[in-house]
XYZ file of C-alpha atoms in Angstrom:
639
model
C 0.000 0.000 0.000
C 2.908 2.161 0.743
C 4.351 1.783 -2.186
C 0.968 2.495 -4.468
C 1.162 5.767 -2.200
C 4.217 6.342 -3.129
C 3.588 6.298 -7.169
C 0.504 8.051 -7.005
C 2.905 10.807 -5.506
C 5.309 10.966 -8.158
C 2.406 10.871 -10.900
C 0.947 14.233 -9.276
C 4.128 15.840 -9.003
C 4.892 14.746 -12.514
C 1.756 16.466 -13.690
C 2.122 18.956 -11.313
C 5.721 20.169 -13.317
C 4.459 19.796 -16.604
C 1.407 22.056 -15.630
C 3.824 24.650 -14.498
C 5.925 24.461 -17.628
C 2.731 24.476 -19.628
C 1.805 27.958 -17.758
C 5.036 29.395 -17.659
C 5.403 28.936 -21.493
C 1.769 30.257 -22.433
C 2.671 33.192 -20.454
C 6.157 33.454 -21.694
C 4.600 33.513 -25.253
C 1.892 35.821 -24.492
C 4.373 38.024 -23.586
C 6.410 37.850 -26.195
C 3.379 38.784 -28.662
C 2.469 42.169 -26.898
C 6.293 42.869 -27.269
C 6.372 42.552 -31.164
C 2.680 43.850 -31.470
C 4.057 46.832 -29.765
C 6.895 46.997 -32.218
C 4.776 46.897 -35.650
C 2.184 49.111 -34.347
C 3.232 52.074 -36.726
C 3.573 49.955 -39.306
C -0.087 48.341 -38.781
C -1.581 52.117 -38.534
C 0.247 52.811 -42.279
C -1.630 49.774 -43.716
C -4.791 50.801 -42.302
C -4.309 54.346 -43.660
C -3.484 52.686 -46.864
C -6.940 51.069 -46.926
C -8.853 53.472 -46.097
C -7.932 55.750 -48.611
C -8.082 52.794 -51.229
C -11.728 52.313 -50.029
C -12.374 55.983 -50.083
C -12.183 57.229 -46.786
C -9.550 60.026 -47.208
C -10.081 62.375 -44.708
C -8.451 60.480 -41.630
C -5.210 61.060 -40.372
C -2.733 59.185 -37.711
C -2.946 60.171 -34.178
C -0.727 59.207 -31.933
C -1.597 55.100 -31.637
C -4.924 55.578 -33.645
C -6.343 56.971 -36.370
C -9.014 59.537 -36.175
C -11.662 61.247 -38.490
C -11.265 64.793 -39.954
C -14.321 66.604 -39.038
C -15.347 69.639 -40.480
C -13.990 73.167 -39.370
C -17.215 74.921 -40.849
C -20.962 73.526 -41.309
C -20.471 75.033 -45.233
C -17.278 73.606 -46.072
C -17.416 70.867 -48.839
C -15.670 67.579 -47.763
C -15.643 65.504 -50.689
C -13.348 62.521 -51.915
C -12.445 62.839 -55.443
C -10.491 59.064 -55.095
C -7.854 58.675 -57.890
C -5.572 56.008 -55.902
C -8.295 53.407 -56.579
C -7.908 53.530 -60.637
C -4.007 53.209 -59.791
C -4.857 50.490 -57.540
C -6.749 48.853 -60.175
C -4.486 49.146 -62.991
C -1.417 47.912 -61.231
C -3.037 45.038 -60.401
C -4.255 44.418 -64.179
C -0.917 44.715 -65.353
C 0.388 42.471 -62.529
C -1.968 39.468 -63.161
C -0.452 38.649 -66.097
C 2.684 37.459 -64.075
C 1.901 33.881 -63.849
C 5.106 32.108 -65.229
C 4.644 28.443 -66.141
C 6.847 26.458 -63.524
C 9.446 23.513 -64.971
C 11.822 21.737 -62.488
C 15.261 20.806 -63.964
C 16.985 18.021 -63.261
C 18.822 17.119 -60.393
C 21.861 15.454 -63.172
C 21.142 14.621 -67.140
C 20.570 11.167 -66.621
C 17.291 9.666 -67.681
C 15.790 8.608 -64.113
C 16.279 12.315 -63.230
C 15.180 13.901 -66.313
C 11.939 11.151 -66.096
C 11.587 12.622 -62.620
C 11.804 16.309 -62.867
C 8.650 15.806 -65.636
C 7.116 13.950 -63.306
C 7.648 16.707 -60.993
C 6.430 19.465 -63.241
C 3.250 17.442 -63.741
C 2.884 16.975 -60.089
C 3.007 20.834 -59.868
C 0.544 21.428 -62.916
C -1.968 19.577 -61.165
C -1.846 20.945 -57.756
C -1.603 24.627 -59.454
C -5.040 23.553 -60.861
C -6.328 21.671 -57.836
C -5.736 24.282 -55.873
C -6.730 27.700 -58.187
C -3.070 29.070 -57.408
C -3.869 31.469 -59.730
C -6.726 32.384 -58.356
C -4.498 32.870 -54.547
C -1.830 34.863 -55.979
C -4.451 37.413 -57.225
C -5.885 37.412 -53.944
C -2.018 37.953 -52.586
C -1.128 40.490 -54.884
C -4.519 42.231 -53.724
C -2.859 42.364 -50.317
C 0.675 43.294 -51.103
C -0.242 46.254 -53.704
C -2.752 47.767 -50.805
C -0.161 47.169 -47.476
C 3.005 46.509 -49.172
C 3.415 42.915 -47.874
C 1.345 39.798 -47.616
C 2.332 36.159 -46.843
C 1.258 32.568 -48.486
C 1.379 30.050 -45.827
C 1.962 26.315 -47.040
C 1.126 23.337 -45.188
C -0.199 20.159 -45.140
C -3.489 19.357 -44.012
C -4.808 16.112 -43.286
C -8.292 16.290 -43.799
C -7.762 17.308 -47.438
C -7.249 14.469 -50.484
C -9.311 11.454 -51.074
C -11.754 9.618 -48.575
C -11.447 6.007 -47.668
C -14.536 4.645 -46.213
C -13.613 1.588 -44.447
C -15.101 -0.125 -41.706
C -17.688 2.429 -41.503
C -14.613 4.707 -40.729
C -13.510 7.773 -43.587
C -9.751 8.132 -44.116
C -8.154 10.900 -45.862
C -4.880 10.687 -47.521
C -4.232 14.347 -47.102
C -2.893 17.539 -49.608
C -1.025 20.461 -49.765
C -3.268 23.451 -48.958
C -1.809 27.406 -49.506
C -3.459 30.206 -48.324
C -3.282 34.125 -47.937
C -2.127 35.850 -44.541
C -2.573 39.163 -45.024
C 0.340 41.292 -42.685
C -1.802 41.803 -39.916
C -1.874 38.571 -38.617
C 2.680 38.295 -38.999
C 4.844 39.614 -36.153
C 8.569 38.815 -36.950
C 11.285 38.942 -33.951
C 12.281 42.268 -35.994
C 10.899 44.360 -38.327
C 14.517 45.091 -39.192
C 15.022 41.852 -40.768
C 15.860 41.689 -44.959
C 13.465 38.986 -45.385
C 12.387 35.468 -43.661
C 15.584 33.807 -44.261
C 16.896 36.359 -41.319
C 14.051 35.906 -38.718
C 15.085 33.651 -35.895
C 11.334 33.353 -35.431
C 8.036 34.423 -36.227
C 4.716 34.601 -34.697
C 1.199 34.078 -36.951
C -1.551 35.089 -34.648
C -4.665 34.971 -35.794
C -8.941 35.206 -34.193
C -10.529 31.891 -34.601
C -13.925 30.805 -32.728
C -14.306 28.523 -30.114
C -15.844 25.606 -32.007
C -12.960 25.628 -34.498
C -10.646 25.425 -32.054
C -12.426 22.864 -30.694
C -12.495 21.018 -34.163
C -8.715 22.001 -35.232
C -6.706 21.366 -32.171
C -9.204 19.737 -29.958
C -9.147 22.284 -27.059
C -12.153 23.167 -25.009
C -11.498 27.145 -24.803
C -13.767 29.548 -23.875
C -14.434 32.427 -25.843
C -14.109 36.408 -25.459
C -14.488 39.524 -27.183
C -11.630 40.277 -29.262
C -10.154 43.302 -31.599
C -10.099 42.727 -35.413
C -10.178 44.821 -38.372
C -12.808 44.848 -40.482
C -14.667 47.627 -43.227
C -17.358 49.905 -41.475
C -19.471 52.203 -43.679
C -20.159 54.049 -41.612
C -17.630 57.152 -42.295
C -19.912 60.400 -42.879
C -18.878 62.954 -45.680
C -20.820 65.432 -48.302
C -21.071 69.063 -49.196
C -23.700 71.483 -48.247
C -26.669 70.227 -50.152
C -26.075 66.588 -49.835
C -24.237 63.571 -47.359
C -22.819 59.970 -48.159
C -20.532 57.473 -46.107
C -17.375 55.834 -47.418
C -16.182 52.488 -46.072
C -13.328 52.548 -43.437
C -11.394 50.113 -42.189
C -11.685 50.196 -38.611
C -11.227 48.083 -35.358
C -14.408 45.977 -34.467
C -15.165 43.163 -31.549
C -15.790 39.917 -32.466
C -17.484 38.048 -29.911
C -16.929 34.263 -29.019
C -13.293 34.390 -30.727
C -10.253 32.980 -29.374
C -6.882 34.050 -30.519
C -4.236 31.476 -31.271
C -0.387 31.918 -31.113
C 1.897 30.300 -33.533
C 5.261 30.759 -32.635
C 7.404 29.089 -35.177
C 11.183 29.172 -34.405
C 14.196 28.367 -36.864
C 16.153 25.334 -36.213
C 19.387 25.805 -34.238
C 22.742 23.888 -33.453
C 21.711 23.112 -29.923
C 17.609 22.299 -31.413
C 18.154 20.846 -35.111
C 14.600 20.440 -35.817
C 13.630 23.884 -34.809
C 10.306 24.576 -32.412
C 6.214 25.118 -32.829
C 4.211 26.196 -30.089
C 0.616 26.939 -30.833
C -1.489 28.936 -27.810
C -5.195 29.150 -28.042
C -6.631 31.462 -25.743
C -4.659 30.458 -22.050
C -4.417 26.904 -23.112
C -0.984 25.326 -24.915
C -2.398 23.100 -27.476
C 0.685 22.026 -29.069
C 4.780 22.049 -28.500
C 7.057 20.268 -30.731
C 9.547 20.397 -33.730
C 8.855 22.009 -36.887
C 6.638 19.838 -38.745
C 7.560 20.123 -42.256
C 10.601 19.807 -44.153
C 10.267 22.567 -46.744
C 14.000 23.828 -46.358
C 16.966 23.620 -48.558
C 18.164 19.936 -47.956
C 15.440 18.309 -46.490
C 15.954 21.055 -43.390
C 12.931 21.931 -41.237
C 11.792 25.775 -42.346
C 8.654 27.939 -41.739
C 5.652 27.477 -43.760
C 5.575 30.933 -45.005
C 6.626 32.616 -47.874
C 6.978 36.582 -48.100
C 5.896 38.700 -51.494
C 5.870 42.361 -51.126
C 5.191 45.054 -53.630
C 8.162 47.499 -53.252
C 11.146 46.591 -51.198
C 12.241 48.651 -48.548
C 16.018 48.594 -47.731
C 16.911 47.297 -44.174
C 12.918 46.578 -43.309
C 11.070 43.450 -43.290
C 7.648 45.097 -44.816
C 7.451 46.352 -48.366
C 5.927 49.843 -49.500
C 2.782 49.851 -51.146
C 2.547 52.619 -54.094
C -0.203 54.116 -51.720
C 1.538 55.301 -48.872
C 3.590 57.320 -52.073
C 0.226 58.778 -53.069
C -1.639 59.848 -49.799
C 0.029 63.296 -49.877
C -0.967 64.421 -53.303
C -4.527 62.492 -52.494
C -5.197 65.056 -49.823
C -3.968 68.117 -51.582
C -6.288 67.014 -54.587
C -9.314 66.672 -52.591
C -8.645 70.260 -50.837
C -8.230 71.746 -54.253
C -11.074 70.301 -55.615
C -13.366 71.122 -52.590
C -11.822 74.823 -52.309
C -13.024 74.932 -55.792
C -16.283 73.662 -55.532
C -16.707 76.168 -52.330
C -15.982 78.941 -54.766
C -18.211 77.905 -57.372
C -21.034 77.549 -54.375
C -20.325 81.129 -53.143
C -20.265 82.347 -57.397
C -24.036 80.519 -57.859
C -25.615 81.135 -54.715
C -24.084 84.309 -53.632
C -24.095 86.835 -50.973
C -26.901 88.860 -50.042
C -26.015 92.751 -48.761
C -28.768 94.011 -46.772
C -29.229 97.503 -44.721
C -29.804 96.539 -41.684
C -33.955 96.601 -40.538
C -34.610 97.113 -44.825
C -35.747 93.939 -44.596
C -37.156 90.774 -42.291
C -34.249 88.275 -42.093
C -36.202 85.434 -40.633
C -38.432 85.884 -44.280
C -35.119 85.040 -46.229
C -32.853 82.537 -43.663
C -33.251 78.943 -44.675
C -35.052 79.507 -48.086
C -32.780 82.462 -49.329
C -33.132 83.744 -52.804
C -35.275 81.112 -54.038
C -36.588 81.584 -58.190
C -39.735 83.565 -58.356
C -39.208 84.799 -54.451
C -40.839 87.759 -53.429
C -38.366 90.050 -51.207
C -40.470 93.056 -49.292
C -37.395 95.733 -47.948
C -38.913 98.411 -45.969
C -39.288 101.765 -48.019
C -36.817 104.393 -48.515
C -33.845 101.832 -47.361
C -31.210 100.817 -49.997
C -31.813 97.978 -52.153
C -30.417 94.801 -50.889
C -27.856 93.433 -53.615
C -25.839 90.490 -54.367
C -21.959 90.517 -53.871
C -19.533 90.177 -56.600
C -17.511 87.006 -55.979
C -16.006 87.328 -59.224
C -14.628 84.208 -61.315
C -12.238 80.886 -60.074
C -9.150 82.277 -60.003
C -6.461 80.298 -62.457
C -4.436 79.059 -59.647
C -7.028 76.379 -58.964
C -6.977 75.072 -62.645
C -3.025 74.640 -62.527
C -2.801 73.384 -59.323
C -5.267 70.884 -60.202
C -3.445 69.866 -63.327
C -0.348 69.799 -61.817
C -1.208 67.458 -59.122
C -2.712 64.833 -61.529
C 0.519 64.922 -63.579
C 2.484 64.469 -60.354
C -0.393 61.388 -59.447
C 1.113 59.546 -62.579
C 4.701 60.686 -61.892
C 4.475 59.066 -58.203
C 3.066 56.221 -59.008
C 4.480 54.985 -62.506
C 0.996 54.360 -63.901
C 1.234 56.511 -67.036
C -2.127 58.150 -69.082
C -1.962 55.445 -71.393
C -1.855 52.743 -69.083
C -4.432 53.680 -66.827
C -6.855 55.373 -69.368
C -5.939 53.034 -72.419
C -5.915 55.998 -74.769
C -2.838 57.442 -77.067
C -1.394 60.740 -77.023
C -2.720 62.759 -80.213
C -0.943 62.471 -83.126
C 1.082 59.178 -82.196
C 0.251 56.677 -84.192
C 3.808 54.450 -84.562
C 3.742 50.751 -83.915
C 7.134 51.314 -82.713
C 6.533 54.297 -80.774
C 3.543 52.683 -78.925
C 5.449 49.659 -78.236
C 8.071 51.554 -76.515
C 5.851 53.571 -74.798
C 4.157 50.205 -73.462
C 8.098 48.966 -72.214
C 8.308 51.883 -70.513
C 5.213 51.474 -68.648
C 5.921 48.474 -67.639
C 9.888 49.282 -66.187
C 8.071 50.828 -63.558
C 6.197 47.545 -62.616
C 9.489 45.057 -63.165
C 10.483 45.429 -59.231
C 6.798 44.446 -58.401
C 6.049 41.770 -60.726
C 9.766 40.239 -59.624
C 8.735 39.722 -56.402
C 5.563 37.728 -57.340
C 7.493 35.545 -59.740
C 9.766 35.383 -56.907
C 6.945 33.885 -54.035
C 5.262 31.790 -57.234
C 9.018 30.005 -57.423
C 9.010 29.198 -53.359
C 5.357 27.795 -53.188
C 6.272 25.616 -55.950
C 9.289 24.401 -54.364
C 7.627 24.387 -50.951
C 4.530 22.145 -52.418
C 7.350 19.604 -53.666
C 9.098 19.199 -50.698
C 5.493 18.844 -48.827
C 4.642 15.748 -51.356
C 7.960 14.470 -50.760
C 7.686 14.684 -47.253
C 4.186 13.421 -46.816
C 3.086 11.670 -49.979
C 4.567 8.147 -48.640
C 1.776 5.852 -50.638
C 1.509 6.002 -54.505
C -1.297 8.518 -55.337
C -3.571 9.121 -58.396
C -3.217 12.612 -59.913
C -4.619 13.839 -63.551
C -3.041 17.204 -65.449
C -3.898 18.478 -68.673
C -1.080 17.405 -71.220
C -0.019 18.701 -74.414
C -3.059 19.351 -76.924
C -5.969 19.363 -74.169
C -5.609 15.328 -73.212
C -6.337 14.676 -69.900
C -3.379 12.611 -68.876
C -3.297 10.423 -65.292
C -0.387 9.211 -63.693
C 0.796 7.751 -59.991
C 3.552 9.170 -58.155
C 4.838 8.930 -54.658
C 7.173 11.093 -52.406
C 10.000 9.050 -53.647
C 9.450 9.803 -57.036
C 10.490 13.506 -56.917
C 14.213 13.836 -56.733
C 14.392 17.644 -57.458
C 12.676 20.557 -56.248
C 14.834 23.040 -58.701
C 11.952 24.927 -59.236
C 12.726 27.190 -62.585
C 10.835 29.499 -64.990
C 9.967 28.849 -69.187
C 8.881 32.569 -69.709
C 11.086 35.334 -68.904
C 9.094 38.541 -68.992
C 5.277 38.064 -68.767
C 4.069 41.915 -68.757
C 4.826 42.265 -72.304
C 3.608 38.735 -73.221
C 0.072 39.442 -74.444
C -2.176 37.465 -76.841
C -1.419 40.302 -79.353
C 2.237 40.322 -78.984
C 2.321 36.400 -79.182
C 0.555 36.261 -82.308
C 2.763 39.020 -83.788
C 6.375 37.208 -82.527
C 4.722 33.640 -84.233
C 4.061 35.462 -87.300
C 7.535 37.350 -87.343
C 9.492 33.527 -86.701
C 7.320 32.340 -89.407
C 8.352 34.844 -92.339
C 11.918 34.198 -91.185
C 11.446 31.038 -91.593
C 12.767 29.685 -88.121
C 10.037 27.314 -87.970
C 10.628 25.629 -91.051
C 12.818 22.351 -92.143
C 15.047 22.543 -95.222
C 12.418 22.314 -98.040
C 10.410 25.210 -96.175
C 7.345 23.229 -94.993
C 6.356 23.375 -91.673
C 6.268 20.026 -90.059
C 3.149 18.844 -88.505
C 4.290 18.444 -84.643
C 5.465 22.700 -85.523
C 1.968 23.070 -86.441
C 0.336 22.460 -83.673
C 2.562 24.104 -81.594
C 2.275 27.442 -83.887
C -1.713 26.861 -83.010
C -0.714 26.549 -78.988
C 1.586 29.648 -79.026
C -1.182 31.817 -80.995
C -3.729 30.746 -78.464
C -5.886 28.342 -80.504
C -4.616 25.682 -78.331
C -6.017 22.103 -79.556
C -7.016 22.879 -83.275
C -10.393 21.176 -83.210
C -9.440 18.508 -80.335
C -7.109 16.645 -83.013
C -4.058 14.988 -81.291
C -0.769 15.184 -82.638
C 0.088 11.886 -84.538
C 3.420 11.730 -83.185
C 2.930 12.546 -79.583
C 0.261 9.947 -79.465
C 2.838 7.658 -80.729
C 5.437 8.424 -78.241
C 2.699 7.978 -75.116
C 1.967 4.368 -76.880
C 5.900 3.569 -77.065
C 6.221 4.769 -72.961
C 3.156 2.604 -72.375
C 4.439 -0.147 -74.056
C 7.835 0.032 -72.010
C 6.129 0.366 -68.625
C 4.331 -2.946 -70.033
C 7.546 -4.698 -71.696
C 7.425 -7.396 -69.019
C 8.020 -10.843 -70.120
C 4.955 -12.792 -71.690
C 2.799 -14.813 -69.457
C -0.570 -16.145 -69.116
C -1.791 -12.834 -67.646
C -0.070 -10.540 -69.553
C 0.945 -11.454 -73.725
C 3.662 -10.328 -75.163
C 3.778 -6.863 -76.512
C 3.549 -7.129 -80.797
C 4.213 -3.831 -83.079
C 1.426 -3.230 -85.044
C 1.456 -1.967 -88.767
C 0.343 1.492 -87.998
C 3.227 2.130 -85.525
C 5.552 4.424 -86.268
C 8.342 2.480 -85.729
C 10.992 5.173 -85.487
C 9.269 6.763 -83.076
C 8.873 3.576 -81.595
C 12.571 2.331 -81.654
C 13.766 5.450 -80.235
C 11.675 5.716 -77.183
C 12.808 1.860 -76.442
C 15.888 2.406 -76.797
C 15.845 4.996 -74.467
C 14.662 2.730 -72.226
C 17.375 0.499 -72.437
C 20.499 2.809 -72.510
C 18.962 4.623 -69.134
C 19.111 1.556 -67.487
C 15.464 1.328 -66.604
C 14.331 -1.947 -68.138
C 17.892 -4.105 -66.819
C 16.248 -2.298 -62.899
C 13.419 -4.793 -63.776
C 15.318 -7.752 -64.431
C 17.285 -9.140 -67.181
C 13.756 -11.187 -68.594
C 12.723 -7.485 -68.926
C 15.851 -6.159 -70.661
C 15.523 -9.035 -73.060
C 11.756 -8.534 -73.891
C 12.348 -4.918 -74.814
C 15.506 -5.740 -76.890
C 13.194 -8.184 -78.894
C 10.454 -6.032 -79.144
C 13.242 -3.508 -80.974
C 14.117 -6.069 -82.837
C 10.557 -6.498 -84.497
C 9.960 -2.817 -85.070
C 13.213 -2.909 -87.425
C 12.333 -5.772 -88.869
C 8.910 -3.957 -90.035
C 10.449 -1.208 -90.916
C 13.014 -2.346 -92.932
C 10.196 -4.834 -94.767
C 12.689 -7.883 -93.991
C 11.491 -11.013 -92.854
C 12.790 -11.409 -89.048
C 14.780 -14.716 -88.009
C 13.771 -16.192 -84.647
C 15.848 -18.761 -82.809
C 13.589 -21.607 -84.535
C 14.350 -20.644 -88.304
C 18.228 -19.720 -87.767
């Protein structure tokens, strides 16, 4: 009995430490977010300026730790928004959508297995793009990064995602990559005087969830409270004398039931090789352990994150967005534009000069000079008259004009760009193709940085299938000429993650421009043989590059030999009663043919089967010459 005592003693002191650990390390954690919350609070105020003038509420300023409203001095004075960052906005991001490079991986060395697997790869890649609308979350990124200057694509692997296994009345999920956005308010770096990730020790992705999906995600019974997020309010007041309106703000709300949950990810060190993950929801540690995914260089653990901004900012973590470069002149063009207007009011409605007792005041106050108003002045007193306010002076007009020209200065979004119209009297292919390069220098820094974070999810989704991806799975892509092609693959399959780009500049690569560089190789006849005919596999891809993709759904003949010649390999087993031996047939192309088994057989591939294997190939080569050469073939039995 004394000794049962005993245990049970060391059990609850046991628990009793790792409580106290558990506490101390919540707290310690806690702490450590109000310290670097603290330190990017002026940058979090910027981004919220940014977006409120992008939505259109431009007359709010920074305040110490807030930002406030700009109320009106005088009950007359016009406070319009006259918003020209938002076509900016909109036309950066046009241009910038185009950037969507088409990923390759190259080869880890030139032998076959690796050139076999860096396809394989690229396919792999194709299909998750596709799977998982990348396109469609880099627009939503770039949304982000071009309206705070930074935004973040987190990549992990989630276990709930893939196909379902029903078995034993149980549902089993193989699990998939999954990327999403996290926007810069949810980030807090050790420093915000870090180059990029690479030089963060650690860094902390906080972020509101409710209660039940805690519950659900992490399996933590925490009670909810009201909570601090940001979120667009329309309820910002602004008009002019005759007339009122709201604009949209981006404000601080409370979000009730919400728990927030701590993610402090730390970089691998000497004395911890596989780096640290604690996750805090609310007061409760609901997990501590090593870094879960190896998506470094090497196989090394890393964070899940990858950084795209829209202007970098030497020596800072966060980017620039174009915006903070454009609230100034915003501001001055909204108080030239309302001073104006306030003129023009004074010039229409005027001011009424009265002798004092000539007339009743109380007749006149509210109304005023209406049309077809009778105005009684007592007899004998002077006339009441209208002031002269005289005309807009010319200082508005070239102010004006001189702060839109400085609007396209700032912000590299030229007339042309943003209006789609020509200068008059230009008219030169040449000249409006230059002008078109030189819009888009201004954007090469931007669009850089998104071909940049395109190239580190790709090679971040790799290493995630190579990590996790342990079984063979079934994946489909579309291949060349719009086939649907399916293939298996498992995380031992991909032996590079060299992720590289085909296209080089994609802002000048329009469907216009494409056409008009096809039709350029073709009249210089760099698409031709020697008897200047265009071969039929050229063909087809003249039709992809111009856009028509698959010319009426018709295959190319020679591709769909080559897929029969690698099916035929995967296949070139030795006969048995299952499975008969492979036989040319007389439409083959049996060039094609030979080649791709040959291939087979110099990379070594079909002697890693077996030597039965080796030999069935070799014979099946054997045949295909024998066709093509019209000779009759002798076997062992007629020698």
């Amino acid at each position: 009995m004394k000794k049962k005592g005993n245990e049970k003693i060391g059990k609850e002191r046991e628990k009793s430490i790792a409580e106290r650990f558990a506490e101390e390390l919540v707290e310690e954690i806690k702490e450590d977010f109000k310290e670097r919350q603290q330190a990017r609070r002026p940058y979090e105020l910027s981004w919220q300026l940014n977006m409120n003038f992008l939505a259109g509420n431009q007359y709010c300023s920074v305040a110490g730790d807030s930002l406030v409203e700009d109320e009106k001095t005088f009950e007359w004075q016009e406070k319009q928004v006259f918003n020209h960052i938002a076509p900016v906005y909109e036309t950066r991001l046009a241009k910038l959508s185009r950037v969507r490079p088409k990923m390759t991986v190259r080869p880890f060395t030139d032998e076959d297995k690796d050139v076999n697997s860096a396809k394989l790869a690229k396919k792999i890649l194709e299909s998750c793009s596709e799977k998982l609308s990348v396109n469609g979350i880099i627009d939503k990124g770039t949304m982000w990064s071009e309206a705070c200057g930074t935004v973040f694509y987190k990549i992990v692997w989630d276990k709930e995602k893939g196909v379902k296994i029903k078995s034993d009345d149980k549902v089993y999920t193989c699990g998939d990559v999954s990327v999403s956005v996290v926007p810069p308010f949810e980030i807090y770096p050790d420093s915000s005087v870090c180059a990029d990730l690479d030089e963060c020790k650690s860094i902390i992705h906080a972020k509101a969830y409710s209660s039940a999906e805690v519950k659900e995600i992490w399996g933590a019974d925490v009670k909810g409270e009201e909570l601090k997020v940001f979120s667009l309010d329309g309820g910002v007041s602004m008009g002019g004398r005759s007339y009122n309106k709201t604009a949209p703000g981006v404000t601080e709300q409370v979000k009730k039931d919400a728990v927030l949950v701590i993610e402090r990810y730390t970089r691998p060190t000497k004395q911890n090789p596989d780096g640290e993950l604690t996750v805090v929801a609310g007061d409760v540690l609901v997990y501590s352990g090593p870094l879960p995914y190896r998506n470094g260089t090497d196989g090394e653990r890393d964070f899940p994150f990858v950084r795209q901004v829209s202007i970098l900012w030497a020596g800072c973590f966060w980017g620039v967005s174009m915006i903070e470069r454009l609230v100034p002149l915003q501001r001055a063009y909204n108080a030239v534009k309302c001073r104006k207007h306030e003129f023009l009011n004074r010039i229409s409605m005027g001011v009424l000069a009265v002798e004092d007792g000539s007339i009743d005041t109380d007749l006149v106050d509210g109304e005023w000079l209406t049309p077809g108003k009778v105005l009684v002045y007592r007899q004998g007193a002077n006339l009441p008259r209208l002031l002269s306010s005289g005309s807009v002076p010319d200082d508005f007009n070239l102010e004006e004009q001189r702060l839109l020209a400085e609007f396209l200065q700032v912000s590299g979004v030229s007339e042309f760009m943003r209006n789609s119209k020509t200068q008059t009297g230009l008219t030169s292919g040449v000249a409006l193709q230059l002008l078109i390069e030189q819009d888009d220098t201004r954007l090469a820094v931007s669009a850089e940085q998104i071909r940049g974070a395109i190239k580190t999810v790709g090679q971040h989704i790799l290493r995630l299938y190579k990590q996790f991806a342990t079984a063979a799975r079934l994946e489909k892509v579309v291949g060349d000429n719009g086939s649907i092609e399916v293939f298996y693959f498992s995380g031992s399959d991909i032996s590079s993650d060299d992720v590289v780009f085909e296209t080089e500049n994609d802002l000048n690569e329009t469907p216009a421009s494409r056409k008009s560089m096809v039709m350029d190789l073709l009249n210089a006849g760099l698409l031709s043989d020697e008897t200047g005919r265009v071969s039929p596999t050229n063909k087809v891809k003249i039709l992809e590059m111009m856009g028509f993709g698959n010319w009426e759904t018709a295959q190319n003949l020679n591709q769909l030999h080559v897929k029969k010649a690698e099916r035929e390999n995967l296949r070139g087993l030795p006969a048995s009663d299952r499975r008969p031996d492979v036989v040319p047939l007389d439409i083959d192309n049996h060039e094609i043919h030979i080649d791709e088994h040959v291939r087979f057989v110099i990379s070594g591939q079909a002697a890693q089967t077996g030597r039965e294997t080796e030999e069935a190939v070799l014979k099946h080569i054997r045949l295909h010459k024998a066709m093509l050469s019209d000779l009759p073939l002798k076997t062992e039995e007629g020698a």
